[in-house]
PDB file of C-alpha atoms in Angstrom:
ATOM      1  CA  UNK A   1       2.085  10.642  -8.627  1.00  0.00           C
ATOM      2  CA  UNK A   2       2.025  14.113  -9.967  1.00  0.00           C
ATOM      3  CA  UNK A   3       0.646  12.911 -13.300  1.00  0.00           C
ATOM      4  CA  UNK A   4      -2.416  11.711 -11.565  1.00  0.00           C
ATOM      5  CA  UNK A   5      -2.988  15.769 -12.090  1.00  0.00           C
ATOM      6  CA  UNK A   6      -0.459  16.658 -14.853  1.00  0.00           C
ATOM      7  CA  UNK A   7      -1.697  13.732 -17.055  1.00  0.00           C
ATOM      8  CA  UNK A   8      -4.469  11.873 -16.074  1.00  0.00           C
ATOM      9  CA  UNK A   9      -4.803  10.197 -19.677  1.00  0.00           C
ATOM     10  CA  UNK A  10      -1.511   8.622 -19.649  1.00  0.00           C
ATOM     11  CA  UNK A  11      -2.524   7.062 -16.074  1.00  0.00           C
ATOM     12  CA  UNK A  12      -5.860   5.881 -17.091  1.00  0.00           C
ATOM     13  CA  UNK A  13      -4.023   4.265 -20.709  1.00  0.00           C
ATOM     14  CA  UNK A  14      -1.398   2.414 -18.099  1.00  0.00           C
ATOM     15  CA  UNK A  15      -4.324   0.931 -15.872  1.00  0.00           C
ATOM     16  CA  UNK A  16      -5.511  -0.146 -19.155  1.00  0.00           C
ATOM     17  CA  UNK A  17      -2.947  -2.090 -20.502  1.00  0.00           C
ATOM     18  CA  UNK A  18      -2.566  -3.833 -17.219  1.00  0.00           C
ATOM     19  CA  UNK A  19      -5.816  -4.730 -17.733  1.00  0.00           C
ATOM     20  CA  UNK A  20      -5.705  -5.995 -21.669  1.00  0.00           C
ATOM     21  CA  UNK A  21      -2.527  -7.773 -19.914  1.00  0.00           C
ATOM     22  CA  UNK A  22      -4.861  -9.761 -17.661  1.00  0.00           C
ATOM     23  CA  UNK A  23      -4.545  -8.189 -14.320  1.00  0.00           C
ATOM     24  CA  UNK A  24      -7.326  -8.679 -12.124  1.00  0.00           C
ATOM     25  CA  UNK A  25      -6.321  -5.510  -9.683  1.00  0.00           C
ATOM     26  CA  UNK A  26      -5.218  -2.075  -9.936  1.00  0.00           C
ATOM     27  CA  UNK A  27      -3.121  -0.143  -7.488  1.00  0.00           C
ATOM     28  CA  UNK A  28      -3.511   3.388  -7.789  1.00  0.00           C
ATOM     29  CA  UNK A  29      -0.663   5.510  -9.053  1.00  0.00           C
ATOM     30  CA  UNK A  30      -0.267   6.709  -5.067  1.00  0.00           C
ATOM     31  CA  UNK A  31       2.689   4.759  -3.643  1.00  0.00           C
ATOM     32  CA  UNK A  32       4.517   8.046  -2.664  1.00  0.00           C
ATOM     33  CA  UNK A  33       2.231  10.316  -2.791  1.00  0.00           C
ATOM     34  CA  UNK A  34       2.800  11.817   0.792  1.00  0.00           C
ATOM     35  CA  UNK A  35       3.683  15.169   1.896  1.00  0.00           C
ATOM     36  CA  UNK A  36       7.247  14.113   2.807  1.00  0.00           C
ATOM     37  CA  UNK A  37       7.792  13.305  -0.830  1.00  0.00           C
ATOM     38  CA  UNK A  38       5.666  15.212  -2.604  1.00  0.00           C
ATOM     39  CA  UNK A  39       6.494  18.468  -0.993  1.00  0.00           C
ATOM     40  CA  UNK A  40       3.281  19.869  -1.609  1.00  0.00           C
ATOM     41  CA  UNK A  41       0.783  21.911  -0.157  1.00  0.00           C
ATOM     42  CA  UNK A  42      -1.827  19.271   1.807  1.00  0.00           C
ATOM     43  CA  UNK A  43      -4.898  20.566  -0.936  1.00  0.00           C
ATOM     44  CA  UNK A  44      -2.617  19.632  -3.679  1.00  0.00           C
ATOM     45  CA  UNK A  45      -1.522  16.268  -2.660  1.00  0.00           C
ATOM     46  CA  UNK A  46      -5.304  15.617  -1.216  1.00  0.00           C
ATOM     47  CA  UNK A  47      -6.206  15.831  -5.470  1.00  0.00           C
ATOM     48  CA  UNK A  48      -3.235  13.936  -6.133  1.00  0.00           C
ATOM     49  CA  UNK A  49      -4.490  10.842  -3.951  1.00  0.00           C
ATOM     50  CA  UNK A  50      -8.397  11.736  -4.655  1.00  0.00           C
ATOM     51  CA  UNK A  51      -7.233  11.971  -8.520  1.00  0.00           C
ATOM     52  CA  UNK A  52      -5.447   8.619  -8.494  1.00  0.00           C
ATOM     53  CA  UNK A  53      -8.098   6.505  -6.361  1.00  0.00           C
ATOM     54  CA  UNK A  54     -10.571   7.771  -9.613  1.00  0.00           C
ATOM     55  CA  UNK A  55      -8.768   7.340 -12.221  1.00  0.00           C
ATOM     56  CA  UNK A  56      -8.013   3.643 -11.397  1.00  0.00           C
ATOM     57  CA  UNK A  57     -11.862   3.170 -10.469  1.00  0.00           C
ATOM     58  CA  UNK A  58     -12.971   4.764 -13.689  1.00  0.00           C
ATOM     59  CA  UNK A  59     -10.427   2.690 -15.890  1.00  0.00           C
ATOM     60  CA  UNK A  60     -11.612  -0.945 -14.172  1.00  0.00           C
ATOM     61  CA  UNK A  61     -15.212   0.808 -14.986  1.00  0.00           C
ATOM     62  CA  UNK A  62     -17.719  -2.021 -15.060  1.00  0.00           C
ATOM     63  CA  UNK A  63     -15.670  -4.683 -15.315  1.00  0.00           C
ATOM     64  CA  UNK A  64     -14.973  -7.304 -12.813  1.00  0.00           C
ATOM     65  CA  UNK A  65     -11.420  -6.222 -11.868  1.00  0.00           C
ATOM     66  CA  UNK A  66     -10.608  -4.655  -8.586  1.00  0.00           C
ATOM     67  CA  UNK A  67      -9.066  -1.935  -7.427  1.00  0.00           C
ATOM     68  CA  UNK A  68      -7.092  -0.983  -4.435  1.00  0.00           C
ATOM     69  CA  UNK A  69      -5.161   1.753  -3.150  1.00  0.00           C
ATOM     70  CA  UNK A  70      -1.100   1.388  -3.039  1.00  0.00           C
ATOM     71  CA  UNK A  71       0.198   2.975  -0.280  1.00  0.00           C
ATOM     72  CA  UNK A  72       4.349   2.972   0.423  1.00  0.00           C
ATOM     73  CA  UNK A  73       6.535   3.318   3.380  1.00  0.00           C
ATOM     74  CA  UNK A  74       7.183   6.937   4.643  1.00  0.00           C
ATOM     75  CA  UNK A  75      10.750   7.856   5.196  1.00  0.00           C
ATOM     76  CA  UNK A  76      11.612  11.364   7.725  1.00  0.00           C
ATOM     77  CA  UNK A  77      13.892  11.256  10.204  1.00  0.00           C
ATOM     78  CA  UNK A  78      12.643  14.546  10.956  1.00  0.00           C
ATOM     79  CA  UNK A  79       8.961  13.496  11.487  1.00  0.00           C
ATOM     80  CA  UNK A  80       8.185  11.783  14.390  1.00  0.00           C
ATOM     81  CA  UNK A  81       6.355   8.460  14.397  1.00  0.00           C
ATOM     82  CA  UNK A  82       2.653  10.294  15.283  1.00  0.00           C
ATOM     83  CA  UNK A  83       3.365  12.790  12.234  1.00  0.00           C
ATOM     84  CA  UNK A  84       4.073   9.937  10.164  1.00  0.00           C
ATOM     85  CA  UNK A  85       1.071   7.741  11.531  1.00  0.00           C
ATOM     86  CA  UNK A  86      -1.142  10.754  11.208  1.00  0.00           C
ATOM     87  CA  UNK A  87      -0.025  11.013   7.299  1.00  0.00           C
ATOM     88  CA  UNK A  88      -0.499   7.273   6.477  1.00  0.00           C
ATOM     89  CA  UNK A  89      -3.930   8.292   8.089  1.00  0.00           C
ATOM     90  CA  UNK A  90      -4.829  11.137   6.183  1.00  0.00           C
ATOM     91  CA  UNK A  91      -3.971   9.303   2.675  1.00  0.00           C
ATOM     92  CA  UNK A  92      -5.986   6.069   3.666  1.00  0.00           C
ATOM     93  CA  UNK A  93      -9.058   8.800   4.731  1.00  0.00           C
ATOM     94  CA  UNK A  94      -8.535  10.580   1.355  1.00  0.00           C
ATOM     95  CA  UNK A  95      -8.238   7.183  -1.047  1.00  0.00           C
ATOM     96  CA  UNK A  96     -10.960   5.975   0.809  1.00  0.00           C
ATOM     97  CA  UNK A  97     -13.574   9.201   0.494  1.00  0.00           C
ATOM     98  CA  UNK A  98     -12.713   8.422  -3.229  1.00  0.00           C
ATOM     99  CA  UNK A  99     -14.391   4.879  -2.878  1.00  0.00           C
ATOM    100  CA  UNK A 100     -11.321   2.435  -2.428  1.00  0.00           C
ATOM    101  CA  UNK A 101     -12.035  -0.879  -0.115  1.00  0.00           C
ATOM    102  CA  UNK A 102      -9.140  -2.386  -0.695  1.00  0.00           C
ATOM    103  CA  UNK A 103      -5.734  -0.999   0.819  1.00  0.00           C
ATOM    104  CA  UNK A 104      -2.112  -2.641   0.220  1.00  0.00           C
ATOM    105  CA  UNK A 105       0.473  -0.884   2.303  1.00  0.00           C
ATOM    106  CA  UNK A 106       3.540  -2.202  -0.069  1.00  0.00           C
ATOM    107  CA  UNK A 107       7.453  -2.056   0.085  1.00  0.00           C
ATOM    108  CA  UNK A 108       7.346  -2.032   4.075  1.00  0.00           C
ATOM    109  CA  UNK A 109      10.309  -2.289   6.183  1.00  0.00           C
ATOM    110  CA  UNK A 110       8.541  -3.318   9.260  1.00  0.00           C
ATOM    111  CA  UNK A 111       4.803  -3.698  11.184  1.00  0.00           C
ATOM    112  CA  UNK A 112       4.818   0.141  13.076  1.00  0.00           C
ATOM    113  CA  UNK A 113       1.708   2.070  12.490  1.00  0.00           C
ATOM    114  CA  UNK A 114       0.275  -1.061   9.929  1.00  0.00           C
ATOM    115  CA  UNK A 115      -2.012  -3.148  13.342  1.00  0.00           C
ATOM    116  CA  UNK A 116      -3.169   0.286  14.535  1.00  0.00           C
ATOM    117  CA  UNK A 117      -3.992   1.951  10.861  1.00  0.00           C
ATOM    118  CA  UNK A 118      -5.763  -1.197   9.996  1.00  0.00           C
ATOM    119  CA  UNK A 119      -8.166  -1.105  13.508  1.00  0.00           C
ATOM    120  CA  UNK A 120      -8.847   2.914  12.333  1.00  0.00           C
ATOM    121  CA  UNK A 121      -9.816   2.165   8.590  1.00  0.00           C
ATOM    122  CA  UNK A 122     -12.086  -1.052   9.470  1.00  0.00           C
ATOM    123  CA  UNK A 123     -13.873   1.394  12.206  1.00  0.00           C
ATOM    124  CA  UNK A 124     -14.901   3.436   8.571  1.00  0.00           C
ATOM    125  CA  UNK A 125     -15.803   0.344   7.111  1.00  0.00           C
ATOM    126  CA  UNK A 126     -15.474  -3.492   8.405  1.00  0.00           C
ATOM    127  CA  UNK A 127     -15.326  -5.108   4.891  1.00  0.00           C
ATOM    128  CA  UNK A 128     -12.349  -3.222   3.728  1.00  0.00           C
ATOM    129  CA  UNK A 129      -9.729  -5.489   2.753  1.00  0.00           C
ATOM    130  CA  UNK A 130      -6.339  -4.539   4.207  1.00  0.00           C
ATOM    131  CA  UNK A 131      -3.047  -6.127   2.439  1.00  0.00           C
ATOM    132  CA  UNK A 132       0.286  -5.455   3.610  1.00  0.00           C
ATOM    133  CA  UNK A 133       3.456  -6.338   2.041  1.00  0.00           C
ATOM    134  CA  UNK A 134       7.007  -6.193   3.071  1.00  0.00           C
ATOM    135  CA  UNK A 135      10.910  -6.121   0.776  1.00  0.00           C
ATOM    136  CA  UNK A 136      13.276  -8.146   2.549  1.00  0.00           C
ATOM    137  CA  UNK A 137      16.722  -8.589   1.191  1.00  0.00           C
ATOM    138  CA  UNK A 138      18.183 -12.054   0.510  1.00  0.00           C
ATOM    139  CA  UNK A 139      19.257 -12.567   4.038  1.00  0.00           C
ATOM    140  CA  UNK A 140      15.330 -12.395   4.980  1.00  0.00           C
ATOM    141  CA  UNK A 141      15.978  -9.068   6.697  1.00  0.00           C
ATOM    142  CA  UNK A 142      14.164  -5.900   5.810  1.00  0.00           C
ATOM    143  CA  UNK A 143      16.131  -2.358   5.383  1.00  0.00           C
ATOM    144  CA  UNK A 144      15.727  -1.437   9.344  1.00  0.00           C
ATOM    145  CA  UNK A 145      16.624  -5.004  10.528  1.00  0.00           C
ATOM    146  CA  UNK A 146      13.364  -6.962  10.879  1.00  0.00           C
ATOM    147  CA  UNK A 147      13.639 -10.607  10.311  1.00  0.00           C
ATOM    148  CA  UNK A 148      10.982 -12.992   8.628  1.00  0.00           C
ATOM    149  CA  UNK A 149      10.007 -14.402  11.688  1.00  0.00           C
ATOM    150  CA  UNK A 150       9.297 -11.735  13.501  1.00  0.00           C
ATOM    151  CA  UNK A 151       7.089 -10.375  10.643  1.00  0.00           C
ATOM    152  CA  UNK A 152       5.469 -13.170  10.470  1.00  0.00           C
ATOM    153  CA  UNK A 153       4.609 -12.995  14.046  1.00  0.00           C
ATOM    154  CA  UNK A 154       3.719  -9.580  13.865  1.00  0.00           C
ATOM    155  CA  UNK A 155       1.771  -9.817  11.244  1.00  0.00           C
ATOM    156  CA  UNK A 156      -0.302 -13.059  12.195  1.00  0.00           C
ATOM    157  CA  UNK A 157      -1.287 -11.386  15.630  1.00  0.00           C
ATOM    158  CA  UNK A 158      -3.209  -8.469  14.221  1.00  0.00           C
ATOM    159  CA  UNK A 159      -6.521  -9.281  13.213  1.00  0.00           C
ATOM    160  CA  UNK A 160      -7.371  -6.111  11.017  1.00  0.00           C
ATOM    161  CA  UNK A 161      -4.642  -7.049   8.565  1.00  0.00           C
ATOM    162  CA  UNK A 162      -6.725  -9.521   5.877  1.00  0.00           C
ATOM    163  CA  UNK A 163      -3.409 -10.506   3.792  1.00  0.00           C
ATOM    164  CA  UNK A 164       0.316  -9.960   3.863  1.00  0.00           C
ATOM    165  CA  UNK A 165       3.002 -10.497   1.388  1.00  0.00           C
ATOM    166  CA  UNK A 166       6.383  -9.780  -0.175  1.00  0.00           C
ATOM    167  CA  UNK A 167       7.432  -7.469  -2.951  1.00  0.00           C
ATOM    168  CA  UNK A 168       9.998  -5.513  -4.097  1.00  0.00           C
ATOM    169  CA  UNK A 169      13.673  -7.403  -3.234  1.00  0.00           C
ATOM    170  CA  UNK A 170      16.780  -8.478  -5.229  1.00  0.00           C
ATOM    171  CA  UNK A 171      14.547 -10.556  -7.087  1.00  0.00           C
ATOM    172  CA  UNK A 172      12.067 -13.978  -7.292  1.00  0.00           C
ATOM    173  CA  UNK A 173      14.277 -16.314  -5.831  1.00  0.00           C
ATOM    174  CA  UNK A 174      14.764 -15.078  -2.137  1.00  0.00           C
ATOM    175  CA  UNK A 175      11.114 -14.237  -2.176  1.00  0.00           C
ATOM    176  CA  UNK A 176      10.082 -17.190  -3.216  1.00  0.00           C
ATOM    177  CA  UNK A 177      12.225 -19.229  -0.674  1.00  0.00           C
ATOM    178  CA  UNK A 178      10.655 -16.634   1.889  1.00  0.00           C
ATOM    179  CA  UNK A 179       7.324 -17.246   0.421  1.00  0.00           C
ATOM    180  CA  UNK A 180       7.353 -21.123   1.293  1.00  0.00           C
ATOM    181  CA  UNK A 181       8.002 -20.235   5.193  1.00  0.00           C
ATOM    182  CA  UNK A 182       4.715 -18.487   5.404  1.00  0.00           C
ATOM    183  CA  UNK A 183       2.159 -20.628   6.920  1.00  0.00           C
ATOM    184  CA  UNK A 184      -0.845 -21.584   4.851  1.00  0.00           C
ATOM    185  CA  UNK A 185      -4.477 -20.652   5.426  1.00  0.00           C
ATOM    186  CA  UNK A 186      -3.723 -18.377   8.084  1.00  0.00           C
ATOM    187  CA  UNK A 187      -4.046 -15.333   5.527  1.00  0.00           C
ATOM    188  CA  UNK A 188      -4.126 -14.370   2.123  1.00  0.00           C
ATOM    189  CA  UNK A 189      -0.529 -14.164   1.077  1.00  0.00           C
ATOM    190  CA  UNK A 190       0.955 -12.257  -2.118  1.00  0.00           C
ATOM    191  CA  UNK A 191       4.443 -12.480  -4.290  1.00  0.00           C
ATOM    192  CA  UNK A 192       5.124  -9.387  -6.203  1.00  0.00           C
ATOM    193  CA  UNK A 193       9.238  -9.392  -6.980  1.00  0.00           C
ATOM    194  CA  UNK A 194      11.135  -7.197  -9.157  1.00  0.00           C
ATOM    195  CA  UNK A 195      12.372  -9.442 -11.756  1.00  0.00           C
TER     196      UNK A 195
END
């Protein structure tokens, strides 16, 4: 996340190749880029998420590929869950000030904060698309003991979420098993695993 500062070039050349690749979406280079992990002062890690939200924008320029801001779990246990919902709050603010409408909250271990961050960003703008996706193990568990089911549940009762998914894992074939559990046409659903 620092090089969305450091080397902005480099960034902008990786965006690129995803897109010569084929990709259709960009995440900006933001997935950590919180105060816990940063370690920061909050003006310096405000460029570092206002840097990558326009870096990705400018390297999708006019084309018809999308972009969307990549936001990753917070782990403190020193914060407390407000501090931690009031961070999540003050990156989605910042990406979106910097012109993202499409947020993916990847790599999460469970639902807390997601329902109630998704209400607060679609009071900015009601056509922001919200995507969250979860890493669950091969057992269908996430790291802090959430199963599928009650993801899924979780998940399919909160209306400001527009898509869900899995990513991350031990690899495609768990998440694919997962993947065919998830009922169709209720949302958008993604598959990103680590291969």
């Amino acid at each position: 996340e620092f090089a969305n500062v450091s080397a902005p070039d480099l960034i902008r050349s990786i965006h690129l190749e995803y897109i010569q690749a084929g990709a259709r979406l960009l995440r900006t280079n933001t997935f950590a880029a919180n105060r816990f992990a940063l370690k920061v002062p909050r003006e310096e890690q405000e460029e570092i998420l206002r840097q990558g939200a326009v870096i990705a924008i400018k390297a999708a320029g006019e084309s018809d590929v999308l972009v969307a801001a990549s936001i990753g779990p917070i782990r403190d246990g020193e914060a407390s869950e407000e501090d931690i919902y009031q961070e999540y709050r003050f990156m989605a603010k910042t990406i979106f000030r910097a012109g993202i409408r499409i947020f993916i909250f990847e790599t999460f271990p469970e639902t807390t904060h997601l329902c109630r961050l998704a209400a607060e960003i679609k009071g900015c703008d009601r056509d922001v698309f919200i995507h969250t996706q979860f890493a669950f193990s091969s057992d269908g568990m996430t790291r802090d003991g959430h199963s599928f089911a009650r993801i899924t549940n979780e998940v399919a009762a909160c209306g400001n979420i527009d898509g869900w998914g899995l990513n991350c894992g031990a690899g495609p074939s768990h998440l694919r098993r997962l993947a065919e559990q998830i009922p169709k046409g209720v949302k958008p659903i993604s598959v990103l695993p680590n291969a």
